[in-house]
Each structure stands twice: as C-alpha cells, then as structure tokens.
Amino acid sequence: MILAHGLGGSTDLPIPVTYALIGGAWALAASFVLLLFAWRRPRLDPTRVVVALPRTTVVADSAVVRGLVGTLSVLLASTVAAASVWGPQDSSNALLGTFYVLVWVGIVPASLLLGPFWRIVSPMRALHRVVCGLLRRPTSAAIVPYRREWGCVPAVFGLFAFLWLELASPDSGSVSAVRLWCAVYVVVMAVGAAIFGDEWFSRADPFEVYSDTVSRLSPLTRDTASGVLALRSPLDGAVSLPVQRGTVAVLAVLLGSTAFDSIGQIPAWRSLVDESALGSVPTRTLGLIAIICVVGAAFWSAARATGGVSRSRRSALPGLLAHSLIPIVVGYKTAHYLTYFVEKGQQTIISLSDPLGNGANVLGLRDASVSYVLSNHPSVVAGIAVLAVVVGHLVGITLAHDASLRTLPKEHAATGQLAMMVVMVLYTFGGLFLLFGA
C-alpha cells in the first residue's frame, strides 16, 4: 500500500500504529511537564551565534559566486521552460519534477542546510538584478513603497495557489497547467518587483517566504551586528521569525495542506469527492480551505487562551508564538515527502539530462537509473516518519514554552500554555493517524 507520496502504511511500522499514536501523545505531555520544572526562564536569543565564519562569508558574498549562482538558476529555469514547450508532454517532462520535487519539496532540506537559499538562487531575483543593472537603478528602487501592514499576505495567496494546483486541480499532472501557473508566477513577480522593488520578493514570492520560514531552523545564519555568516542553535534561530501580518496564515497553509494531502488518500474521502453533487474540484477546494482554516483556528485560539493580558496583547499572541509551528511543519514535510523527494528527485535529475526528449545527454546521465532504496525499506521510512513528527512537536512545544515565559505574565505562564499543549497533542495524534492509521 502506498500513501502520501510514497510513505508506507501502518503495516510498515515496526510497532502497532496505536502504540505510535499513544506514545507520541504521551511523549509530548511528559516533555511539557518536564519543561515546566526545568525551563523556568526564557533562554532563547535570536541574536546569539556560536561560531563566526568570516572566510565562508567572503566566498559566499563574492560577486563571482553570486553571479555564477544567478546565471545557473536562470539557465536551469530557461531549460525547464523550453522542456515544457518542446519536451514530451507527459509525466516524464522535466518541468513537473523540477516544479513539484526539486523546488517545492527541496525547499525544506535546502533551507535547513543553507538558510534562506531561495533569495540567492531565485531566477526572478537574478533577472530583476540584470534589468535594474541595465536601467542603472538600485534593485530596491520602488515606484510605490510596499506597505508594511500588508506583511506577507501576498505570499499566502501564492502558497495557496500552488497547493490548489497540486491538491485540488484536475490537472495537477498536466504540463500545460503547470506551465500556465509558472507563467502567471513570473508575470506577478516581475510586475510586483517593478512597482515595489525587490522587497516584493521577500513579501510575495511564495517560494522565498516558504524558504525563509523554514530557514529559521537552520544552523547557518548571519550575525546581526557584523553581517558575517555564523553558526547558531536552531532553537535561537526559530525565535527570529518576524511577526507580521500573514505569518500565522503561511504556517497554517503549509501545515493544513499536508494534512489535506493525507486525507486525500482515505477511501471514504475519495468516495465523497467522486459522489459530490458540487463536483470533484469544488469539493476538494472546499476541503482544502476547511482543513487549513481548522488548523489555523486551533492554533490561533490556543495561543489566545490565557488570562492576565490586555486585549491588544492577546491579539498579538498568535504571531508571537507562530515560530513554534515551524518544526512541526518541517516534521510533517519530512514524514510526508521523504521517499518522494529521494526517488522522484533522482528521476527528475535524470530527465534534466535530456530535457527535450531528443536523445541528448547534457548531464551524462543517459544510462543512470533510479535507486529505490527507501521504497525497499518501508519499515525504516515509517520509523523515520514517526520520529520526524514527534520530534517536530517536541521542538515546537519547547519553542512555545520559551515564548510563553517571555510574553505571558508570570502568574499565567504555566496555565496559559495548557490550551497550546492540548492543540499540540491533537496535532501529533491527528498527524500520525493520517499518515498511518487512515
């Protein structure tokens, strides 16, 4: 049985699925009690670094390296664009694998390892720099200043548009549909950058906002004082997530869509979609929106469920606690896409060696074959998935606990976390059930 992009079912778990569900919930509850006694003051500092990396900074920031990375990103994007038009119009087209696997799924491991890498490799940023250079204007030059109160709301719509295409559209595997989505993305990014300057990318590019969010858990950062690359604790990094309009929505979309993808594998849901009088696409669309809203509303309500704070402070609490969802998103993405990324990623890279399907061998991979190492070891994959989900929630509750100590009145610091604890347990139980029990 294959579920959720290659994840094995409950029969592949080394322990019964019920034990995994109960064990995960108990691990979270026990950790919460331990934190109450052992972690009594805020300890995380977003400005703290462990080791500075000045030599690495010189290389990474050099014009040669930046120019090379930008050139390669534009070259890859151009190659994939050409493949989408003149390549095979089926599932072997390089566009599909690049779009869904290398870019979307690859954002998580790349951002964890390298930090906010998308702003460096983004072909749209590279093209914007070239155009601004030809016009002799700064990349930040704006016709109209971007309004701070908009936050990253445009990126929320971009993320939803991607996830609708993947999970609700009838043509998610169609080369023409993905090509159209990419064309609209290019136009929106180009026009927005022309009007608002390069700040548009950091606020509206769904891939950049996704990468920046996940990168808060990366050990690689920049020292805020010197601008030098440095190593830090990922927990310190998570606290650096900026609080702005749309932050909670971004995380709710990422988390809720993963849950919806798992729900989509349940036979009862498939039957409901097939038999719905509304039609399959409207039903899936409404289902996707509903799950995202439920996930977001649960977190929003739990974050606000405390006493001893003013109305304005209460309204700010969801944003101040939003970074605690980052490790949960990473854990679910790892559990959900691990096999898909490793094996479909190999297939995509091989397809890039012959993007037009005319027998070319650009990368010398004509005779290469996919290694199905994870599919051949489903119990290992299932174990990793459980570990990823549980560890993600353990880190999340640790971050929420530290943030509560920092933001809540002392007399409510413990009781103010109870609702969040319940939500985290439900997230754990529900996530593991959808991955394996369903």
CSV table of C-alpha atoms in Angstrom, one decimal:
chain,number,residue,atom,x,y,z
A,1,MET,CA,0.0,0.0,0.0
A,2,ILE,CA,1.4,3.4,-1.0
A,3,LEU,CA,0.2,6.5,0.8
A,4,ALA,CA,1.2,10.2,0.8
A,5,HIS,CA,3.9,10.3,-1.9
A,6,GLY,CA,5.5,7.0,-1.2
A,7,LEU,CA,5.1,6.7,2.6
A,8,GLY,CA,4.3,3.2,3.7
A,9,GLY,CA,1.1,2.4,5.5
A,10,SER,CA,0.5,1.3,9.1
A,11,THR,CA,1.6,-2.3,8.3
A,12,ASP,CA,5.1,-1.0,7.7
A,13,LEU,CA,5.5,0.4,11.2
A,14,PRO,CA,7.9,-1.5,13.5
A,15,ILE,CA,5.2,-1.1,16.2
A,16,PRO,CA,1.4,-1.1,16.1
A,17,VAL,CA,0.0,2.2,14.9
A,18,THR,CA,-2.0,2.6,18.1
A,19,TYR,CA,1.2,2.4,20.1
A,20,ALA,CA,2.8,5.1,17.9
A,21,LEU,CA,-0.3,7.4,18.4
A,22,ILE,CA,-0.4,7.0,22.1
A,23,GLY,CA,3.4,7.0,22.6
A,24,GLY,CA,3.7,10.2,20.6
A,25,ALA,CA,1.0,11.9,22.6
A,26,TRP,CA,2.5,10.8,25.9
A,27,ALA,CA,6.0,11.9,24.9
A,28,LEU,CA,4.6,15.4,24.3
A,29,ALA,CA,2.7,15.5,27.6
A,30,ALA,CA,5.7,14.3,29.6
A,31,SER,CA,8.0,16.8,27.9
A,32,PHE,CA,5.6,19.6,28.7
A,33,VAL,CA,5.6,18.7,32.4
A,34,LEU,CA,9.4,18.4,32.3
A,35,LEU,CA,9.7,21.9,30.7
A,36,LEU,CA,7.5,23.4,33.4
A,37,PHE,CA,10.0,22.4,36.1
A,38,ALA,CA,13.3,22.5,34.2
A,39,TRP,CA,12.9,25.5,31.9
A,40,ARG,CA,11.7,28.4,34.2
A,41,ARG,CA,13.0,31.4,32.4
A,42,PRO,CA,13.4,32.5,28.7
A,43,ARG,CA,16.6,31.1,27.3
A,44,LEU,CA,16.5,31.6,23.6
A,45,ASP,CA,18.2,34.6,22.0
A,46,PRO,CA,17.8,35.3,18.2
A,47,THR,CA,20.9,37.4,18.1
A,48,ARG,CA,23.2,34.8,19.7
A,49,VAL,CA,25.7,33.0,17.5
A,50,VAL,CA,28.1,30.2,18.3
A,51,VAL,CA,30.9,30.4,15.7
A,52,ALA,CA,31.5,33.2,13.2
A,53,LEU,CA,32.5,32.1,9.6
A,54,PRO,CA,34.3,35.1,8.1
A,55,ARG,CA,36.2,33.2,5.4
A,56,THR,CA,33.0,31.4,4.3
A,57,THR,CA,31.3,34.8,4.1
A,58,VAL,CA,34.0,36.2,1.8
A,59,VAL,CA,33.4,33.4,-0.6
A,60,ALA,CA,29.6,33.3,-0.4
A,61,ASP,CA,29.3,37.1,-0.9
A,62,SER,CA,31.8,37.4,-3.7
A,63,ALA,CA,30.5,38.8,-7.0
A,64,VAL,CA,31.8,35.7,-8.8
A,65,VAL,CA,29.9,33.3,-6.7
A,66,ARG,CA,26.7,35.3,-6.7
A,67,GLY,CA,26.9,35.9,-10.4
A,68,LEU,CA,27.5,32.2,-11.1
A,69,VAL,CA,24.6,31.1,-8.9
A,70,GLY,CA,22.3,33.6,-10.6
A,71,THR,CA,23.4,32.5,-14.1
A,72,LEU,CA,22.9,28.9,-13.3
A,73,SER,CA,19.4,29.5,-11.8
A,74,VAL,CA,18.3,31.4,-14.9
A,75,LEU,CA,19.8,28.7,-17.2
A,76,LEU,CA,18.0,25.9,-15.3
A,77,ALA,CA,14.7,27.9,-15.4
A,78,SER,CA,15.2,28.5,-19.1
A,79,THR,CA,15.9,24.8,-19.8
A,80,VAL,CA,12.9,23.7,-17.9
A,81,ALA,CA,10.7,26.3,-19.7
A,82,ALA,CA,12.0,25.0,-23.0
A,83,ALA,CA,11.2,21.5,-21.9
A,84,SER,CA,7.7,22.5,-21.0
A,85,VAL,CA,7.1,23.7,-24.6
A,86,TRP,CA,9.2,21.3,-26.8
A,87,GLY,CA,9.7,18.4,-24.5
A,88,PRO,CA,7.5,15.3,-24.0
A,89,GLN,CA,4.0,16.4,-22.9
A,90,ASP,CA,3.6,13.6,-20.3
A,91,SER,CA,4.8,12.8,-16.7
A,92,SER,CA,8.4,12.4,-17.9
A,93,ASN,CA,8.6,16.2,-18.7
A,94,ALA,CA,11.4,17.8,-16.6
A,95,LEU,CA,9.0,20.7,-15.7
A,96,LEU,CA,6.9,18.5,-13.4
A,97,GLY,CA,9.7,17.0,-11.4
A,98,THR,CA,11.5,20.3,-11.1
A,99,PHE,CA,8.4,22.2,-10.0
A,100,TYR,CA,7.0,19.7,-7.6
A,101,VAL,CA,10.1,17.9,-6.3
A,102,LEU,CA,13.3,19.9,-6.7
A,103,VAL,CA,11.7,23.3,-5.9
A,104,TRP,CA,8.7,22.6,-3.7
A,105,VAL,CA,9.9,19.6,-1.7
A,106,GLY,CA,13.6,20.6,-2.0
A,107,ILE,CA,13.0,23.9,-0.3
A,108,VAL,CA,12.8,22.2,3.1
A,109,PRO,CA,16.2,20.4,3.2
A,110,ALA,CA,18.0,23.2,1.3
A,111,SER,CA,16.7,25.9,3.7
A,112,LEU,CA,17.5,23.8,6.7
A,113,LEU,CA,21.1,23.3,5.5
A,114,LEU,CA,21.9,26.6,3.8
A,115,GLY,CA,19.5,29.1,5.3
A,116,PRO,CA,17.2,31.3,3.2
A,117,PHE,CA,18.7,29.9,0.0
A,118,TRP,CA,15.8,30.8,-2.4
A,119,ARG,CA,16.6,34.5,-2.3
A,120,ILE,CA,20.0,33.6,-3.6
A,121,VAL,CA,19.0,31.1,-6.3
A,122,SER,CA,15.7,32.7,-7.3
A,123,PRO,CA,15.8,33.2,-11.1
A,124,MET,CA,13.3,36.1,-10.8
A,125,ARG,CA,15.7,37.9,-8.4
A,126,ALA,CA,18.5,37.3,-10.8
A,127,LEU,CA,16.6,38.7,-13.8
A,128,HIS,CA,15.5,41.7,-11.7
A,129,ARG,CA,19.1,42.4,-10.9
A,130,VAL,CA,20.0,42.3,-14.6
A,131,VAL,CA,17.2,44.6,-15.6
A,132,CYS,CA,18.0,47.0,-12.8
A,133,GLY,CA,21.6,47.0,-13.9
A,134,LEU,CA,20.7,47.8,-17.5
A,135,LEU,CA,18.5,50.6,-16.3
A,136,ARG,CA,21.1,51.8,-13.8
A,137,ARG,CA,18.7,51.8,-10.9
A,138,PRO,CA,19.0,50.1,-7.4
A,139,THR,CA,17.2,46.8,-7.1
A,140,SER,CA,15.3,48.2,-4.1
A,141,ALA,CA,14.0,51.2,-6.1
A,142,ALA,CA,10.2,51.3,-6.0
A,143,ILE,CA,7.6,53.3,-7.8
A,144,VAL,CA,5.3,52.7,-4.9
A,145,PRO,CA,6.6,51.8,-1.4
A,146,TYR,CA,5.4,48.4,-0.2
A,147,ARG,CA,3.1,48.9,2.8
A,148,ARG,CA,4.4,47.2,5.9
A,149,GLU,CA,0.9,46.5,7.1
A,150,TRP,CA,0.4,44.1,4.1
A,151,GLY,CA,3.0,41.8,5.7
A,152,CYS,CA,3.5,38.6,3.7
A,153,VAL,CA,-0.2,38.2,2.8
A,154,PRO,CA,0.5,38.1,-1.0
A,155,ALA,CA,2.7,35.1,-0.3
A,156,VAL,CA,-0.2,33.4,1.4
A,157,PHE,CA,-2.2,33.6,-1.8
A,158,GLY,CA,0.7,32.3,-3.8
A,159,LEU,CA,1.2,29.3,-1.5
A,160,PHE,CA,-2.5,28.5,-1.7
A,161,ALA,CA,-2.4,28.8,-5.5
A,162,PHE,CA,0.4,26.3,-5.6
A,163,LEU,CA,-1.3,23.9,-3.2
A,164,TRP,CA,-4.6,24.2,-5.0
A,165,LEU,CA,-2.8,23.2,-8.2
A,166,GLU,CA,-1.2,20.3,-6.5
A,167,LEU,CA,-4.1,19.0,-4.4
A,168,ALA,CA,-7.4,20.3,-5.8
A,169,SER,CA,-6.9,21.0,-9.5
A,170,PRO,CA,-8.0,18.3,-12.0
A,171,ASP,CA,-4.8,19.0,-14.0
A,172,SER,CA,-2.0,18.8,-11.3
A,173,GLY,CA,0.0,16.4,-13.5
A,174,SER,CA,-0.6,18.4,-16.7
A,175,VAL,CA,2.4,20.0,-18.3
A,176,SER,CA,0.3,22.8,-19.7
A,177,ALA,CA,-1.4,23.5,-16.4
A,178,VAL,CA,1.9,23.8,-14.5
A,179,ARG,CA,3.4,25.9,-17.4
A,180,LEU,CA,0.5,28.3,-17.1
A,181,TRP,CA,0.9,28.5,-13.3
A,182,CYS,CA,4.6,29.3,-13.8
A,183,ALA,CA,3.9,31.9,-16.4
A,184,VAL,CA,1.5,33.7,-14.1
A,185,TYR,CA,4.1,33.5,-11.3
A,186,VAL,CA,6.7,35.1,-13.5
A,187,VAL,CA,4.4,37.9,-14.5
A,188,VAL,CA,3.2,38.6,-10.9
A,189,MET,CA,6.8,38.6,-9.6
A,190,ALA,CA,8.2,40.8,-12.4
A,191,VAL,CA,5.4,43.4,-12.3
A,192,GLY,CA,5.4,43.4,-8.5
A,193,ALA,CA,9.2,43.9,-8.4
A,194,ALA,CA,9.0,46.7,-11.0
A,195,ILE,CA,6.4,48.5,-8.8
A,196,PHE,CA,7.6,47.7,-5.2
A,197,GLY,CA,11.3,46.9,-5.8
A,198,ASP,CA,13.0,43.8,-4.6
A,199,GLU,CA,11.1,43.9,-1.3
A,200,TRP,CA,8.2,42.4,-3.3
A,201,PHE,CA,10.1,39.1,-3.5
A,202,SER,CA,10.6,38.8,0.3
A,203,ARG,CA,6.9,39.5,0.9
A,204,ALA,CA,5.1,38.0,-2.0
A,205,ASP,CA,7.2,35.2,-3.5
A,206,PRO,CA,5.7,32.0,-2.1
A,207,PHE,CA,8.9,30.0,-2.5
A,208,GLU,CA,11.0,32.7,-0.9
A,209,VAL,CA,8.7,33.2,2.1
A,210,TYR,CA,8.5,29.4,2.5
A,211,SER,CA,12.3,29.1,2.4
A,212,ASP,CA,12.8,32.0,4.8
A,213,THR,CA,10.3,30.5,7.2
A,214,VAL,CA,12.0,27.0,7.3
A,215,SER,CA,15.4,28.6,7.3
A,216,ARG,CA,14.8,29.9,10.8
A,217,LEU,CA,15.7,26.4,12.0
A,218,SER,CA,18.9,26.4,10.0
A,219,PRO,CA,22.2,26.4,12.0
A,220,LEU,CA,23.6,28.8,9.4
A,221,THR,CA,22.8,32.5,9.9
A,222,ARG,CA,24.2,36.0,9.7
A,223,ASP,CA,25.4,37.8,12.7
A,224,THR,CA,23.0,40.8,13.0
A,225,ALA,CA,25.9,43.0,14.3
A,226,SER,CA,28.6,42.2,11.7
A,227,GLY,CA,26.7,40.6,8.8
A,228,VAL,CA,29.1,37.7,8.9
A,229,LEU,CA,27.9,34.2,8.3
A,230,ALA,CA,27.8,32.2,11.5
A,231,LEU,CA,26.6,29.1,13.2
A,232,ARG,CA,23.8,29.2,15.8
A,233,SER,CA,21.4,27.0,17.7
A,234,PRO,CA,18.3,26.2,15.5
A,235,LEU,CA,16.2,27.0,18.6
A,236,ASP,CA,17.6,30.5,18.8
A,237,GLY,CA,17.1,30.9,15.1
A,238,ALA,CA,13.4,30.0,15.3
A,239,VAL,CA,12.8,32.9,17.6
A,240,SER,CA,14.0,35.3,14.9
A,241,LEU,CA,10.9,34.7,12.7
A,242,PRO,CA,9.5,38.2,12.1
A,243,VAL,CA,6.0,38.9,13.4
A,244,GLN,CA,4.0,40.4,10.6
A,245,ARG,CA,0.5,40.1,9.1
A,246,GLY,CA,0.2,36.7,7.3
A,247,THR,CA,2.8,34.8,9.3
A,248,VAL,CA,0.3,32.5,11.1
A,249,ALA,CA,-1.6,32.1,7.8
A,250,VAL,CA,1.6,31.0,6.0
A,251,LEU,CA,2.2,28.2,8.6
A,252,ALA,CA,-1.4,27.2,8.7
A,253,VAL,CA,-1.5,26.8,4.9
A,254,LEU,CA,1.7,24.7,4.9
A,255,LEU,CA,0.5,22.5,7.8
A,256,GLY,CA,-3.1,22.2,6.8
A,257,SER,CA,-2.3,21.4,3.2
A,258,THR,CA,-0.1,18.5,4.3
A,259,ALA,CA,-2.9,17.1,6.4
A,260,PHE,CA,-5.3,17.5,3.5
A,261,ASP,CA,-3.0,15.6,1.2
A,262,SER,CA,-3.0,12.7,3.7
A,263,ILE,CA,-6.8,12.9,3.9
A,264,GLY,CA,-6.9,12.7,0.2
A,265,GLN,CA,-5.6,9.1,0.5
A,266,ILE,CA,-8.6,8.0,2.6
A,267,PRO,CA,-11.1,5.9,0.6
A,268,ALA,CA,-14.1,7.5,2.3
A,269,TRP,CA,-12.9,10.9,1.2
A,270,ARG,CA,-12.3,9.8,-2.3
A,271,SER,CA,-15.8,8.4,-2.5
A,272,LEU,CA,-17.2,11.6,-1.1
A,273,VAL,CA,-15.4,13.6,-3.8
A,274,ASP,CA,-16.5,11.3,-6.6
A,275,GLU,CA,-20.1,11.3,-5.5
A,276,SER,CA,-20.4,15.0,-4.5
A,277,ALA,CA,-23.1,17.0,-6.3
A,278,LEU,CA,-20.8,20.0,-6.4
A,279,GLY,CA,-18.2,18.2,-8.5
A,280,SER,CA,-14.8,16.9,-7.6
A,281,VAL,CA,-12.8,20.2,-8.0
A,282,PRO,CA,-15.1,22.4,-5.8
A,283,THR,CA,-15.3,19.7,-3.2
A,284,ARG,CA,-11.5,19.3,-3.0
A,285,THR,CA,-11.1,23.1,-3.0
A,286,LEU,CA,-13.6,23.5,-0.1
A,287,GLY,CA,-12.0,20.6,1.7
A,288,LEU,CA,-8.5,22.2,1.4
A,289,ILE,CA,-9.8,25.5,2.6
A,290,ALA,CA,-11.6,23.9,5.5
A,291,ILE,CA,-8.6,21.9,6.8
A,292,ILE,CA,-6.3,24.9,6.6
A,293,CYS,CA,-8.9,27.0,8.5
A,294,VAL,CA,-9.3,24.3,11.2
A,295,VAL,CA,-5.5,24.0,11.7
A,296,GLY,CA,-5.1,27.8,11.8
A,297,ALA,CA,-8.1,28.4,14.0
A,298,ALA,CA,-7.0,25.8,16.5
A,299,PHE,CA,-3.5,27.4,16.9
A,300,TRP,CA,-5.0,30.9,16.9
A,301,SER,CA,-7.5,30.0,19.6
A,302,ALA,CA,-4.9,28.2,21.8
A,303,ALA,CA,-2.4,31.0,21.6
A,304,ARG,CA,-5.0,33.5,22.8
A,305,ALA,CA,-6.4,31.2,25.6
A,306,THR,CA,-4.7,32.8,28.6
A,307,GLY,CA,-5.6,35.3,31.3
A,308,GLY,CA,-3.9,38.4,32.6
A,309,VAL,CA,-3.2,40.1,29.3
A,310,SER,CA,-4.7,43.1,27.6
A,311,ARG,CA,-6.9,42.9,24.5
A,312,SER,CA,-4.1,44.2,22.3
A,313,ARG,CA,-1.5,41.8,23.8
A,314,ARG,CA,-3.9,38.9,23.4
A,315,SER,CA,-4.4,39.7,19.7
A,316,ALA,CA,-0.6,39.7,19.3
A,317,LEU,CA,0.0,36.3,20.9
A,318,PRO,CA,-0.6,34.1,17.8
A,319,GLY,CA,2.1,36.0,15.9
A,320,LEU,CA,4.5,35.8,18.9
A,321,LEU,CA,4.0,32.1,19.2
A,322,ALA,CA,3.9,31.3,15.4
A,323,HIS,CA,7.5,30.2,15.2
A,324,SER,CA,6.6,27.2,17.3
A,325,LEU,CA,4.8,25.8,14.3
A,326,ILE,CA,8.0,25.8,12.1
A,327,PRO,CA,9.4,22.5,13.4
A,328,ILE,CA,6.0,20.9,13.2
A,329,VAL,CA,5.8,21.9,9.5
A,330,VAL,CA,9.3,20.5,8.9
A,331,GLY,CA,8.5,17.3,10.7
A,332,TYR,CA,5.3,16.7,8.6
A,333,LYS,CA,7.0,17.6,5.4
A,334,THR,CA,9.8,15.2,6.2
A,335,ALA,CA,7.4,12.4,7.0
A,336,HIS,CA,5.2,13.1,4.1
A,337,TYR,CA,7.7,13.6,1.3
A,338,LEU,CA,10.9,11.8,2.2
A,339,THR,CA,10.6,8.8,-0.2
A,340,TYR,CA,9.0,11.0,-2.9
A,341,PHE,CA,11.9,13.5,-2.7
A,342,VAL,CA,14.7,10.9,-2.8
A,343,GLU,CA,13.4,8.7,-5.5
A,344,LYS,CA,11.4,11.1,-7.7
A,345,GLY,CA,14.2,13.6,-7.3
A,346,GLN,CA,16.6,11.2,-8.9
A,347,GLN,CA,14.2,10.6,-11.8
A,348,THR,CA,13.9,14.4,-12.2
A,349,ILE,CA,17.7,15.0,-12.4
A,350,ILE,CA,18.0,12.2,-14.9
A,351,SER,CA,15.2,13.8,-17.0
A,352,LEU,CA,17.1,17.1,-17.0
A,353,SER,CA,19.9,15.3,-18.9
A,354,ASP,CA,17.6,15.1,-21.9
A,355,PRO,CA,15.0,17.9,-21.3
A,356,LEU,CA,13.6,17.9,-24.8
A,357,GLY,CA,13.4,14.2,-25.2
A,358,ASN,CA,15.5,14.2,-28.3
A,359,GLY,CA,18.3,11.8,-27.1
A,360,ALA,CA,20.6,14.5,-25.6
A,361,ASN,CA,22.8,13.6,-22.7
A,362,VAL,CA,23.6,17.0,-21.2
A,363,LEU,CA,24.5,15.8,-17.7
A,364,GLY,CA,25.9,12.4,-18.8
A,365,LEU,CA,23.1,10.5,-17.0
A,366,ARG,CA,21.6,8.7,-20.0
A,367,ASP,CA,22.4,5.3,-18.5
A,368,ALA,CA,21.6,6.2,-14.9
A,369,SER,CA,18.7,4.5,-13.1
A,370,VAL,CA,16.7,5.4,-10.0
A,371,SER,CA,17.7,3.7,-6.8
A,372,TYR,CA,14.6,2.8,-4.8
A,373,VAL,CA,16.5,2.4,-1.6
A,374,LEU,CA,13.7,3.8,0.6
A,375,SER,CA,10.8,2.0,-1.1
A,376,ASN,CA,12.7,-1.2,-0.5
A,377,HIS,CA,12.9,-0.5,3.3
A,378,PRO,CA,9.4,0.7,4.2
A,379,SER,CA,9.8,0.0,7.9
A,380,VAL,CA,12.8,2.3,8.1
A,381,VAL,CA,10.8,5.1,6.3
A,382,ALA,CA,7.8,4.6,8.6
A,383,GLY,CA,10.1,4.8,11.6
A,384,ILE,CA,11.7,8.0,10.3
A,385,ALA,CA,8.3,9.5,9.7
A,386,VAL,CA,7.1,8.8,13.2
A,387,LEU,CA,10.3,10.2,14.6
A,388,ALA,CA,10.1,13.3,12.4
A,389,VAL,CA,6.5,14.1,13.5
A,390,VAL,CA,7.2,13.5,17.2
A,391,VAL,CA,10.5,15.4,17.3
A,392,GLY,CA,8.9,18.3,15.4
A,393,HIS,CA,6.2,18.6,18.0
A,394,LEU,CA,8.7,18.3,20.9
A,395,VAL,CA,10.7,21.1,19.5
A,396,GLY,CA,7.6,23.1,18.8
A,397,ILE,CA,6.3,22.8,22.4
A,398,THR,CA,9.7,23.8,23.6
A,399,LEU,CA,9.6,26.9,21.5
A,400,ALA,CA,6.1,27.7,22.6
A,401,HIS,CA,7.1,27.2,26.3
A,402,ASP,CA,10.0,29.6,26.0
A,403,ALA,CA,7.9,32.2,24.1
A,404,SER,CA,5.2,31.9,26.8
A,405,LEU,CA,7.7,32.7,29.5
A,406,ARG,CA,8.7,35.7,27.6
A,407,THR,CA,5.3,37.0,26.7
A,408,LEU,CA,2.8,36.0,29.4
A,409,PRO,CA,2.5,37.3,32.9
A,410,LYS,CA,4.4,35.2,35.4
A,411,GLU,CA,1.3,34.0,37.2
A,412,HIS,CA,-0.2,32.8,33.9
A,413,ALA,CA,3.0,31.4,32.3
A,414,ALA,CA,2.1,27.8,33.1
A,415,THR,CA,-1.7,27.8,32.8
A,416,GLY,CA,-1.6,29.9,29.7
A,417,GLN,CA,0.2,27.1,27.9
A,418,LEU,CA,-2.4,24.4,28.6
A,419,ALA,CA,-4.6,25.1,25.6
A,420,MET,CA,-1.5,25.1,23.3
A,421,MET,CA,-0.4,21.8,24.9
A,422,VAL,CA,-3.8,20.2,24.0
A,423,VAL,CA,-3.5,21.5,20.4
A,424,MET,CA,0.0,20.1,20.0
A,425,VAL,CA,-1.2,16.7,21.3
A,426,LEU,CA,-4.1,16.8,18.8
A,427,TYR,CA,-1.7,17.8,16.0
A,428,THR,CA,0.6,14.9,16.9
A,429,PHE,CA,-2.2,12.3,17.2
A,430,GLY,CA,-4.0,13.6,14.1
A,431,GLY,CA,-0.9,13.8,12.0
A,432,LEU,CA,0.3,10.3,12.9
A,433,PHE,CA,-3.2,8.9,12.3
A,434,LEU,CA,-3.5,10.5,8.9
A,435,LEU,CA,0.0,9.2,7.9
A,436,PHE,CA,-0.5,5.7,9.1
A,437,GLY,CA,-3.9,4.9,10.7
A,438,ALA,CA,-6.1,6.2,8.0
